[in-house]
Coordinates of C-alpha atoms in Angstrom, one line a residue:
Chain A
X1 CA 188.2 195.2 182.6
X2 CA 185.9 197.5 184.4
X3 CA 182.9 195.2 183.7
X4 CA 184.7 192.4 185.6
X5 CA 185.9 194.6 188.4
X6 CA 182.8 196.3 189.4
X7 CA 180.9 193.2 190.3
X8 CA 183.9 191.7 192.0
X9 CA 184.3 194.9 194.2
X10 CA 180.6 194.8 194.9
X11 CA 180.8 191.2 196.3
X12 CA 183.9 192.2 198.4
X13 CA 181.9 195.2 199.6
X14 CA 178.9 193.2 200.6
X15 CA 181.1 190.6 202.3
X16 CA 182.9 193.2 204.3
X17 CA 179.7 195.2 204.8
X18 CA 177.3 192.5 206.2
X19 CA 179.5 189.9 207.4
X20 CA 182.2 192.4 208.7
X21 CA 179.5 194.4 210.7
X22 CA 177.8 191.3 212.0
X23 CA 181.2 189.8 213.1
X24 CA 182.3 193.0 214.6
X25 CA 179.0 193.4 216.5
X26 CA 179.5 189.9 217.8
X27 CA 183.0 190.7 218.9
X28 CA 182.1 194.0 220.5
X29 CA 178.8 192.8 222.2
X30 CA 180.0 191.5 225.6
X31 CA 176.8 189.6 225.9
X32 CA 177.9 187.4 223.1
X33 CA 181.1 186.5 224.9
X34 CA 179.4 185.8 228.1
X35 CA 179.6 182.4 229.6
X36 CA 177.4 181.5 232.6
X37 CA 177.0 178.2 234.4
X38 CA 173.8 176.2 234.2
X39 CA 172.4 175.7 237.7
X40 CA 174.2 176.4 241.0
X41 CA 177.0 174.8 243.0
X42 CA 179.6 175.7 245.4
X43 CA 182.8 177.3 243.9
X44 CA 185.7 178.2 246.3
X45 CA 187.4 181.6 245.7
X46 CA 190.6 180.0 244.4
X47 CA 188.9 178.7 241.5
X48 CA 188.1 182.2 240.2
X49 CA 191.7 183.1 240.6
X50 CA 192.6 180.1 238.2
X51 CA 190.0 180.9 235.8
X52 CA 191.2 184.6 235.5
X53 CA 194.5 183.3 234.6
X54 CA 193.4 181.4 231.6
X55 CA 194.4 183.0 228.3
X56 CA 191.0 182.6 226.8
X57 CA 189.2 184.6 229.7
X58 CA 188.9 188.3 229.5
X59 CA 186.9 188.7 232.9
X60 CA 185.3 186.6 235.4
X61 CA 183.3 187.6 238.5
X62 CA 181.7 185.2 241.0
X63 CA 178.1 185.5 242.3
X64 CA 177.2 185.0 245.9
X65 CA 174.5 182.6 247.2
X66 CA 171.3 182.6 245.4
X67 CA 169.3 184.2 248.3
X68 CA 171.3 187.4 247.7
X69 CA 170.1 187.5 244.2
X70 CA 166.9 189.2 245.0
X71 CA 166.9 192.6 246.7
X72 CA 164.1 194.8 247.7
X73 CA 164.3 198.3 246.4
X74 CA 162.5 201.3 247.3
X75 CA 162.3 205.1 246.9
X76 CA 160.0 207.5 248.4
X77 CA 156.7 208.1 246.4
X78 CA 157.5 205.2 244.1
X79 CA 156.4 201.5 244.4
X80 CA 158.7 199.1 245.8
X81 CA 160.5 196.7 243.4
X82 CA 162.1 193.2 243.8
X83 CA 165.2 193.3 241.4
X84 CA 167.8 190.6 240.7
X85 CA 171.1 191.5 241.9
X86 CA 174.4 190.6 240.2
X87 CA 177.9 191.3 241.3
X88 CA 180.4 193.4 239.3
X89 CA 183.9 194.9 239.7
X90 CA 186.1 197.2 237.8
X91 CA 186.9 195.9 234.4
X92 CA 183.5 194.1 233.9
X93 CA 182.9 194.2 230.0
X94 CA 179.3 194.8 230.4
X95 CA 179.9 198.2 232.3
X96 CA 181.4 199.4 229.0
X97 CA 178.1 199.3 227.5
X98 CA 177.3 202.3 229.7
X99 CA 180.7 204.0 229.1
X100 CA 184.3 202.9 229.0
X101 CA 185.1 205.0 232.1
X102 CA 182.4 203.1 234.0
X103 CA 184.2 199.8 233.0
X104 CA 187.6 201.2 234.3
X105 CA 186.2 202.6 237.5
X106 CA 183.6 199.7 238.6
X107 CA 181.4 200.5 241.6
X108 CA 182.3 201.6 245.0
X109 CA 180.8 199.6 247.9
X110 CA 177.3 201.1 247.9
X111 CA 177.3 202.1 244.2
X112 CA 175.0 200.3 241.8
X113 CA 174.3 200.1 238.1
X114 CA 170.8 199.5 237.2
X115 CA 168.8 198.4 234.2
X116 CA 166.4 200.7 232.3
X117 CA 163.2 199.2 233.8
X118 CA 164.6 199.8 237.3
X119 CA 165.5 203.4 236.6
X120 CA 162.0 203.9 235.1
X121 CA 160.3 202.5 238.1
X122 CA 162.0 204.9 240.5
X123 CA 162.3 207.8 237.9
X124 CA 166.1 208.0 238.8
X125 CA 169.3 209.1 237.1
X126 CA 172.9 208.9 238.0
X127 CA 173.7 210.0 241.4
X128 CA 170.2 209.3 242.8
X129 CA 169.7 207.1 245.8
X130 CA 167.7 204.0 246.0
X131 CA 167.1 202.2 249.2
X132 CA 167.8 198.5 249.4
X133 CA 166.1 196.5 252.1
X134 CA 168.0 193.3 253.2
X135 CA 166.1 190.7 255.2
X136 CA 166.8 187.5 257.0
X137 CA 165.1 184.9 259.0
X138 CA 166.7 184.1 262.1
X139 CA 165.2 181.2 264.1
X140 CA 161.6 182.3 263.2
X141 CA 161.8 186.0 263.2
X142 CA 162.4 188.3 260.3
X143 CA 165.1 191.0 260.7
X144 CA 166.1 193.6 258.1
X145 CA 168.7 196.4 257.4
X146 CA 168.4 199.2 255.0
X147 CA 171.2 200.5 252.7
X148 CA 171.3 203.5 250.7
X149 CA 172.7 202.8 247.2
X150 CA 173.9 205.4 244.8
X151 CA 173.0 204.9 241.1
X152 CA 176.3 205.1 239.3
X153 CA 174.9 204.3 235.7
X154 CA 172.0 203.0 233.9
X155 CA 172.2 200.3 231.3
X156 CA 170.8 200.8 227.8
X157 CA 167.6 198.7 227.3
X158 CA 169.0 196.4 224.6
X159 CA 171.8 195.3 227.1
X160 CA 169.5 194.5 230.1
X161 CA 165.9 194.6 229.8
X162 CA 164.8 193.0 233.0
X163 CA 164.7 194.4 236.6
X164 CA 168.3 193.9 237.4
X165 CA 171.1 195.8 239.4
X166 CA 174.7 195.3 239.3
X167 CA 176.2 195.8 242.7
X168 CA 179.9 195.5 244.0
X169 CA 181.0 192.0 244.7
X170 CA 182.1 193.0 248.2
X171 CA 178.6 194.5 248.8
X172 CA 176.8 191.5 247.8
X173 CA 179.3 189.2 249.8
X174 CA 178.3 191.3 252.8
X175 CA 174.6 190.9 252.0
X176 CA 175.1 187.1 251.7
X177 CA 176.9 187.0 254.9
X178 CA 174.1 189.0 256.8
X179 CA 171.5 186.7 255.3
X180 CA 173.5 183.7 256.7
X181 CA 173.5 185.4 260.1
X182 CA 177.2 186.6 259.9
X183 CA 178.1 189.7 261.5
X184 CA 179.3 192.3 259.0
X185 CA 181.0 195.0 261.1
X186 CA 181.8 197.2 258.0
X187 CA 178.1 197.8 257.7
X188 CA 177.4 197.7 261.4
X189 CA 175.2 194.6 260.9
X190 CA 175.1 192.1 263.8
X191 CA 175.2 188.3 263.5
X192 CA 175.8 185.3 265.7
X193 CA 178.4 183.9 263.3
X194 CA 181.8 185.3 262.3
X195 CA 183.4 184.8 258.7
X196 CA 187.1 183.9 259.0
X197 CA 189.6 181.6 257.3
X198 CA 188.0 178.5 258.6
X199 CA 184.8 178.9 257.0
X200 CA 185.7 180.7 253.7
X201 CA 182.8 182.1 251.5
X202 CA 181.6 179.8 248.7
X203 CA 180.2 181.2 245.5
X204 CA 177.2 179.6 243.7
X205 CA 177.6 180.9 240.3
X206 CA 179.8 183.2 238.1
X207 CA 179.8 185.4 235.0
X208 CA 182.9 184.9 232.6
X209 CA 183.5 186.6 229.4
X210 CA 185.8 185.1 226.7
X211 CA 188.7 187.0 225.1
X212 CA 187.2 186.5 221.7
X213 CA 184.7 184.4 219.6
X214 CA 187.0 181.5 219.2
X215 CA 187.7 181.5 222.9
X216 CA 184.2 180.8 223.8
X217 CA 184.0 177.3 222.5
X218 CA 187.4 176.5 224.0
X219 CA 186.2 177.7 227.4
X220 CA 182.9 175.8 227.1
X221 CA 185.0 172.5 226.5
X222 CA 187.4 173.3 229.3
X223 CA 184.4 174.0 231.7
X224 CA 182.7 170.9 230.7
X225 CA 185.7 168.8 231.4
X226 CA 185.5 170.1 234.9
X227 CA 181.8 169.2 235.1
X228 CA 180.6 172.5 234.9
X229 CA 177.9 173.0 232.1
X230 CA 177.5 176.4 230.7
X231 CA 175.4 178.6 228.6
X232 CA 177.0 180.4 225.7
X233 CA 176.3 182.2 222.5
X234 CA 177.9 179.5 220.7
X235 CA 175.1 178.8 218.2
X236 CA 174.9 182.4 217.3
X237 CA 178.6 182.6 217.0
X238 CA 178.6 179.4 214.8
X239 CA 175.8 180.9 212.7
X240 CA 177.7 183.9 211.9
X241 CA 181.1 182.0 211.3
X242 CA 179.2 179.7 208.9
X243 CA 177.7 182.6 206.9
X244 CA 181.1 184.1 206.8
X245 CA 182.7 180.9 205.6
X246 CA 179.9 180.5 202.9
X247 CA 180.4 184.1 201.9
X248 CA 184.2 183.6 201.7
X249 CA 183.9 180.5 199.6
X250 CA 181.5 182.3 197.3
X251 CA 183.8 185.3 197.3
X252 CA 186.9 183.2 196.6
X253 CA 185.2 181.3 193.8
X254 CA 184.2 184.6 192.2
X255 CA 187.6 185.9 192.8
X256 CA 189.1 183.0 191.1
X257 CA 186.6 182.9 188.2
X258 CA 186.8 186.8 187.8
X259 CA 190.6 186.8 188.4
X260 CA 191.1 184.2 185.6
X261 CA 188.7 186.2 183.3
X262 CA 190.3 189.4 184.0
X263 CA 193.8 188.0 183.5
X264 CA 192.7 186.4 180.2
X265 CA 190.9 189.6 179.2
X266 CA 194.1 191.6 180.2
X267 CA 196.3 189.4 178.0
X268 CA 194.0 189.5 175.1
X269 CA 193.7 193.3 175.5
X270 CA 197.6 193.7 175.6
X271 CA 197.8 191.6 172.3
X272 CA 195.1 193.8 170.9
X273 CA 197.0 196.9 172.1
X274 CA 200.2 195.7 170.3
X275 CA 198.1 194.8 167.2
X276 CA 196.4 198.3 167.2
X277 CA 199.7 200.2 167.7
X278 CA 201.7 197.8 165.4
X279 CA 202.4 200.5 162.9
X280 CA 203.2 203.0 165.3
X281 CA 205.5 200.8 167.3
X282 CA 207.3 199.8 163.9
X283 CA 207.6 203.4 163.0
X284 CA 209.1 204.2 166.5
X285 CA 211.6 201.2 165.8
X286 CA 212.4 202.8 162.4
X287 CA 213.1 206.1 164.1
X288 CA 215.6 204.2 166.2
X289 CA 213.8 203.6 169.5
X290 CA 215.3 200.6 171.0
X291 CA 213.2 197.5 171.4
X292 CA 213.5 197.5 175.2
X293 CA 211.9 201.0 175.3
X294 CA 209.1 199.9 172.9
X295 CA 208.3 197.1 175.5
X296 CA 208.6 199.6 178.3
X297 CA 206.3 201.9 176.3
X298 CA 203.7 199.0 175.9
X299 CA 203.9 198.0 179.7
X300 CA 203.6 201.6 180.7
X301 CA 200.5 202.0 178.4
X302 CA 199.0 198.7 180.0
X303 CA 199.6 200.0 183.6
X304 CA 198.2 203.3 182.8
X305 CA 195.2 201.7 181.2
X306 CA 194.9 199.3 184.2
X307 CA 195.2 202.2 186.7
X308 CA 192.3 204.2 185.2
X309 CA 190.2 201.0 184.8
X310 CA 190.7 200.2 188.5
X311 CA 189.9 203.9 189.4
X312 CA 186.9 203.9 187.2
X313 CA 185.7 200.5 188.7
X314 CA 186.1 202.1 192.3
X315 CA 184.1 205.1 191.2
X316 CA 181.2 202.7 190.0
X317 CA 181.6 200.6 193.1
X318 CA 181.1 203.7 195.2
X319 CA 177.8 204.4 193.2
X320 CA 176.5 200.9 193.3
X321 CA 177.5 200.7 197.0
X322 CA 175.7 203.9 197.8
X323 CA 172.6 202.6 195.9
X324 CA 172.6 199.3 197.8
X325 CA 173.1 201.0 201.1
X326 CA 170.3 203.5 200.4
X327 CA 167.8 200.8 199.2
X328 CA 168.5 198.6 202.2
X329 CA 168.7 201.2 204.9
X330 CA 166.7 200.0 207.7
X331 CA 165.8 196.7 206.1
X332 CA 168.4 194.9 208.0
X333 CA 168.5 195.4 211.7
X334 CA 170.8 198.2 212.9
X335 CA 173.2 197.7 210.0
X336 CA 174.7 200.9 209.1
X337 CA 176.1 199.8 205.7
X338 CA 175.6 196.6 203.8
X339 CA 178.2 197.3 201.1
X340 CA 181.4 198.9 202.0
X341 CA 185.1 198.5 201.4
X342 CA 188.0 200.1 203.3
X343 CA 190.2 202.6 201.3
X344 CA 193.0 200.1 202.0
X345 CA 191.3 197.3 200.2
X346 CA 190.4 199.7 197.4
X347 CA 193.9 200.9 197.0
X348 CA 195.1 197.0 197.0
X349 CA 192.5 196.3 194.3
X350 CA 194.0 199.2 192.2
X351 CA 197.5 197.7 192.8
X352 CA 196.5 194.2 191.8
X353 CA 194.8 195.3 188.7
X354 CA 197.9 197.5 187.7
X355 CA 200.1 194.4 188.4
X356 CA 197.9 192.1 186.4
X357 CA 198.0 194.5 183.5
X358 CA 201.7 194.8 183.6
X359 CA 202.1 191.0 183.8
X360 CA 199.5 190.8 180.7
X361 CA 201.6 193.2 178.9
X362 CA 204.8 191.1 179.6
X363 CA 202.8 188.1 177.9
X364 CA 202.3 190.4 174.8
X365 CA 206.1 190.8 174.5
X366 CA 206.3 187.9 171.9
X367 CA 204.0 189.9 169.7
X368 CA 206.1 193.0 170.2
X369 CA 209.3 191.2 169.4
X370 CA 207.8 190.3 166.0
X371 CA 207.5 193.8 164.9
X372 CA 210.1 194.7 162.4
X373 CA 211.2 198.4 162.0
X374 CA 210.9 197.9 158.2
X375 CA 207.0 197.7 158.8
X376 CA 207.4 201.4 159.6
X377 CA 208.8 202.3 156.2
X378 CA 205.6 201.2 154.5
X379 CA 202.7 202.9 156.3
X380 CA 201.3 203.9 159.5
Chain B
X1 CA 235.2 215.8 147.2
X2 CA 232.2 215.4 149.4
X3 CA 232.7 212.9 152.3
X4 CA 230.8 209.6 151.7
X5 CA 228.2 208.8 154.4
X6 CA 226.8 205.4 153.1
X7 CA 228.6 202.9 151.1
X8 CA 227.1 199.8 149.6
X9 CA 229.4 197.5 147.5
X10 CA 228.8 194.0 146.0
X11 CA 225.5 193.5 148.0
X12 CA 223.0 190.7 147.3
X13 CA 219.5 190.6 148.6
X14 CA 217.2 187.7 147.5
X15 CA 213.5 187.5 148.1
X16 CA 212.0 184.7 150.3
X17 CA 209.5 182.3 148.5
X18 CA 211.8 180.8 145.9
X19 CA 211.1 183.3 143.1
X20 CA 214.6 183.3 142.4
X21 CA 214.7 187.2 142.6
X22 CA 217.9 188.7 143.6
X23 CA 218.8 192.5 143.7
X24 CA 222.3 193.2 143.2
X25 CA 224.1 196.4 144.0
X26 CA 227.7 196.5 143.0
X27 CA 228.6 200.0 144.1
X28 CA 226.5 202.8 145.6
X29 CA 228.2 205.4 147.6
X30 CA 226.1 208.3 149.0
X31 CA 228.0 211.4 149.8
X32 CA 227.0 214.6 151.9
X33 CA 224.3 216.5 150.1
X34 CA 223.7 214.0 147.2
X35 CA 220.3 214.0 145.6
X36 CA 219.6 210.3 144.4
X37 CA 216.4 209.1 142.9
X38 CA 215.9 205.3 142.8
X39 CA 213.6 204.5 139.9
X40 CA 212.3 201.2 138.5
X41 CA 209.3 199.3 137.7
X42 CA 207.0 198.1 140.6
X43 CA 208.4 195.3 142.4
X44 CA 211.8 195.9 141.1
X45 CA 213.3 196.4 144.7
X46 CA 213.4 200.3 145.1
X47 CA 211.8 200.0 148.6
X48 CA 213.9 196.8 149.4
X49 CA 217.1 198.9 148.7
X50 CA 215.7 201.9 150.8
X51 CA 215.1 199.3 153.8
X52 CA 218.5 198.3 153.5
X53 CA 219.8 201.9 153.5
X54 CA 217.6 202.4 156.6
X55 CA 219.3 199.5 158.2
X56 CA 216.1 197.6 158.7
X57 CA 216.6 195.1 156.2
X58 CA 219.8 193.1 155.7
X59 CA 221.4 191.8 152.5
X60 CA 222.0 188.0 152.2
X61 CA 225.3 188.1 151.0
X62 CA 228.2 190.4 150.5
X63 CA 230.5 189.6 147.5
X64 CA 234.3 189.4 147.8
X65 CA 235.6 193.0 148.7
X66 CA 232.0 194.0 149.6
X67 CA 231.2 196.8 151.9
X68 CA 228.0 197.9 153.6
X69 CA 229.0 200.6 156.0
X70 CA 227.8 204.0 157.6
X71 CA 230.9 206.3 157.0
X72 CA 229.6 209.5 158.2
X73 CA 231.6 211.8 160.3
X74 CA 232.0 210.5 163.9
X75 CA 230.0 207.5 163.7
X76 CA 231.6 204.8 161.5
X77 CA 229.5 201.6 161.5
X78 CA 230.1 198.4 159.6
X79 CA 226.5 197.6 159.2
X80 CA 227.0 194.1 157.7
X81 CA 229.3 193.1 160.8
X82 CA 226.9 194.7 163.3
X83 CA 224.0 192.7 161.8
X84 CA 225.8 189.5 162.1
X85 CA 226.8 190.4 165.6
X86 CA 223.2 191.1 166.5
X87 CA 224.3 194.6 167.5
X88 CA 220.9 196.3 167.0
X89 CA 221.7 199.1 169.3
X90 CA 224.5 200.4 167.0
X91 CA 222.0 200.7 164.0
X92 CA 219.3 202.1 166.2
X93 CA 221.7 204.9 167.2
X94 CA 222.5 205.6 163.5
X95 CA 218.9 205.8 162.6
X96 CA 218.1 208.1 165.7
X97 CA 221.0 210.4 165.0
X98 CA 221.6 210.5 161.2
X99 CA 218.7 209.4 159.3
X100 CA 215.3 211.1 158.5
X101 CA 212.4 209.7 156.8
X102 CA 209.5 210.8 154.7
X103 CA 207.1 208.1 154.2
X104 CA 204.2 207.6 151.7
X105 CA 201.5 208.4 154.0
X106 CA 203.5 210.6 156.5
X107 CA 204.2 208.0 159.1
X108 CA 202.9 210.2 161.8
X109 CA 201.9 209.0 165.1
X110 CA 198.1 209.5 165.8
X111 CA 198.3 209.9 169.5
X112 CA 200.9 212.8 169.2
X113 CA 199.9 216.4 168.1
X114 CA 201.7 217.9 165.2
X115 CA 204.3 219.8 167.3
X116 CA 205.3 216.6 169.2
X117 CA 205.4 214.5 166.0
X118 CA 207.8 217.1 164.6
X119 CA 209.9 217.2 167.7
X120 CA 210.0 213.4 168.2
X121 CA 213.1 213.0 165.9
X122 CA 214.8 215.7 167.9
X123 CA 213.9 214.2 171.3
X124 CA 215.1 210.8 170.1
X125 CA 218.4 212.2 169.0
X126 CA 218.6 214.1 172.5
X127 CA 218.9 217.3 170.6
X128 CA 220.6 219.8 173.0
X129 CA 219.2 222.9 171.4
X130 CA 216.6 223.6 174.1
X131 CA 214.7 226.9 173.2
X132 CA 216.5 227.1 169.8
X133 CA 214.8 223.8 169.0
X134 CA 211.4 225.5 169.5
X135 CA 212.4 228.4 167.3
X136 CA 213.6 225.8 164.7
X137 CA 210.1 224.2 164.8
X138 CA 208.5 227.6 164.3
X139 CA 210.7 228.3 161.4
X140 CA 210.1 225.1 159.7
X141 CA 206.4 225.0 160.0
X142 CA 206.0 228.6 159.0
X143 CA 207.9 227.9 155.7
X144 CA 205.8 224.6 155.3
X145 CA 202.5 226.7 156.0
X146 CA 201.5 224.4 158.9
X147 CA 202.0 226.8 161.8
X148 CA 198.2 226.9 162.7
X149 CA 198.3 222.9 163.0
X150 CA 200.7 222.6 166.0
X151 CA 198.3 221.5 168.5
X152 CA 196.2 219.3 166.2
X153 CA 196.4 215.5 165.9
X154 CA 197.5 214.0 162.6
X155 CA 193.9 212.6 162.3
X156 CA 192.4 216.1 162.0
X157 CA 194.7 217.5 159.2
X158 CA 194.6 216.9 155.6
X159 CA 196.8 214.4 153.7
X160 CA 198.9 217.0 152.2
X161 CA 199.3 218.9 155.5
X162 CA 200.5 215.5 157.0
X163 CA 203.2 215.1 154.4
X164 CA 204.3 218.6 155.3
X165 CA 204.5 217.5 159.0
X166 CA 206.4 214.4 157.9
X167 CA 208.9 216.6 156.1
X168 CA 209.4 218.9 159.0
X169 CA 209.9 215.7 161.2
X170 CA 212.5 214.4 158.8
X171 CA 214.5 217.6 158.9
X172 CA 214.2 218.9 162.5
X173 CA 217.1 217.0 163.9
X174 CA 219.5 217.9 161.0
X175 CA 220.0 214.4 159.8
X176 CA 222.9 213.5 157.3
X177 CA 220.6 211.4 155.1
X178 CA 216.9 211.6 154.4
X179 CA 215.2 208.5 153.0
X180 CA 211.9 209.3 151.2
X181 CA 209.7 206.5 149.9
X182 CA 207.2 207.9 147.3
X183 CA 206.6 210.9 149.5
X184 CA 204.1 212.5 147.2
X185 CA 202.3 209.4 145.8
X186 CA 199.1 209.9 147.8
X187 CA 199.0 213.8 147.0
X188 CA 197.3 215.6 144.2
X189 CA 199.7 217.0 141.7
X190 CA 199.7 220.6 142.7
X191 CA 200.1 219.5 146.4
X192 CA 202.8 217.0 145.4
X193 CA 204.7 219.7 143.6
X194 CA 204.7 222.0 146.6
X195 CA 205.7 219.3 149.0
X196 CA 208.5 218.2 146.8
X197 CA 209.7 221.9 146.5
X198 CA 209.6 222.3 150.2
X199 CA 211.5 219.1 150.9
X200 CA 214.3 220.2 148.5
X201 CA 214.3 223.5 149.8
X202 CA 214.5 222.5 153.6
X203 CA 216.9 219.7 153.0
X204 CA 219.7 221.8 151.4
X205 CA 223.1 220.2 152.3
X206 CA 221.7 216.9 153.5
X207 CA 221.7 213.8 151.4
X208 CA 218.4 212.8 150.0
X209 CA 217.5 209.5 148.6
X210 CA 214.1 209.2 146.9
X211 CA 212.2 206.1 145.8
X212 CA 209.9 207.3 143.1
X213 CA 208.0 206.4 139.9
X214 CA 208.0 210.0 139.0
X215 CA 211.4 210.0 137.1
X216 CA 210.5 213.2 135.2
X217 CA 210.0 215.4 138.4
X218 CA 213.1 213.8 139.9
X219 CA 215.2 214.8 136.9
X220 CA 213.8 218.3 136.8
X221 CA 214.9 218.9 140.3
X222 CA 218.3 217.7 139.6
X223 CA 218.3 214.2 141.2
X224 CA 220.8 211.6 139.9
X225 CA 218.9 208.8 138.6
X226 CA 219.7 205.3 139.7
X227 CA 217.6 202.8 137.8
X228 CA 217.0 199.1 139.0
X229 CA 216.8 197.0 135.8
X230 CA 215.0 193.7 136.0
X231 CA 216.1 190.8 133.8
X232 CA 214.5 187.5 133.6
X233 CA 217.4 185.3 133.1
X234 CA 215.1 182.5 131.9
X235 CA 215.4 178.7 131.9
X236 CA 214.6 178.7 135.7
X237 CA 217.6 180.9 136.5
X238 CA 215.4 183.5 138.1
X239 CA 215.2 187.3 138.0
X240 CA 218.1 189.5 138.4
X241 CA 217.6 193.1 139.6
X242 CA 220.6 195.3 139.1
X243 CA 221.3 198.9 140.1
X244 CA 222.6 201.1 137.5
X245 CA 223.3 204.7 137.5
X246 CA 221.7 207.3 135.4
X247 CA 220.2 205.6 132.4
X248 CA 222.3 202.6 132.4
X249 CA 225.2 204.8 131.1
X250 CA 227.5 203.1 133.5
X251 CA 227.5 199.8 134.8
X252 CA 228.9 199.5 138.4

């Protein structure tokens, strides 16, 4: 029984280890759930209100006009830098890659989150100030405003590896308005135009996060219907899902084959057990032990045997799993363990084996009912 | 007169296979404290009769006015009727409560140590003696000279020692009747003698039925001899095996 259980547990462990970790990573990595539109177009504000209400959407934030995308940054004694600017608000999943608190808080008006290359350029840390210079061209002459932006957080390199800042949506809307010659009284910036209800702001792009992997494809289709082509990680998700399906099929096939083998082995073992203990069982019957008790004796013996086989198999699985994990440490990118099973699954395996053994012992009842107490009179 | 505990009257048991063999017991009543030796040639039916006394084998027929019953105090059972009704539980109860067995090779359980093998009969009877039961075991094993073996498994003791354990197991629960099938056949003569003596000493007051080839020893120890005489009736009529008491002096 153990010879069948150990490979089965190892296959289960590999499936949970490799596929489980990859799937979990895909789910937990917000970039994999990110959906961005191809190209630019004008999106009215209400569209984002509607998008946010879709059940497949976890978060959506609009991006302002493209000219607000690039901001000139400076800090005394450090070279100036042109960085892309993206908008963000509280609840943005990408902020969780810095810390969960950052995701909850989001940025204040003049707070920014910066990528590692930006931080390295200015040698800044959280709380330091970077100066943003915003320029506009008004009828042939260039005007500019400077704003002190406080670094609230720095993204890990694997999340953002380009020169990017994430600023508050309200701030970037103001930048956009300034660049279009609107007055921005909150910042003391002058302009010849005034933003009001008759000329609402139009956004040119957005960042959207799906609720889960399955939502990504549904959202892609929904947006396509509205004429919005989007970029998703659908291919990567599909690859992992395909791998997951393939492993599941292999695993289920193995489970079926091994399960049938294990049941056959358990049934045959139960008959062997009755055969081996035939004289003892007959002698017990001779001494007056009721037949029902003999059957119970046989079942309990099978259950105990199954329990210890399963425990032994779990022990060997830990050994094999540890060897595999040690051998492949570092071989597969950032994979903490390639072969692992939760305690719950191991406990379920033990219970299933015990149930198998009990069922098998029930099959051997016919052999048990053949035993006559008179056989006990002769010999043991 | 001593109380009868097992009554067998007008019983017929045939053997399967068309040999025509039939064992006939006209009248055999076992009373409290009886010492009865069943003797007869090999294949005559000694063990068959012993199996029937143990209620693990049933006769095929009962003659008119026949009886096959356990009549011991408190637990009357019409064995023949219980067999026909399929009431195995009643026979199991009698076996647990009132019978003890000493089998040819001990009949010990290889997975229980000597102490537990001995106590098994008492446990099955649900013997209420508690600590007194432990004292009874100590007394028995001391007399039998196997006190040092209590924790050993039967596989680790000699054949003679196993038979002493079997004697202890047959006696520990104070049965009314002990059935012994060639209990010393596998022992060397001195050991056989000793085991036989111990069995008799420890089973004082208990009925003891012995199936044996060793008629001389049985006689020497005061057993009433019951002999199974086998007669070939010839002309295809088959073989008739009949039980007679001591030396065919009285036909039942």
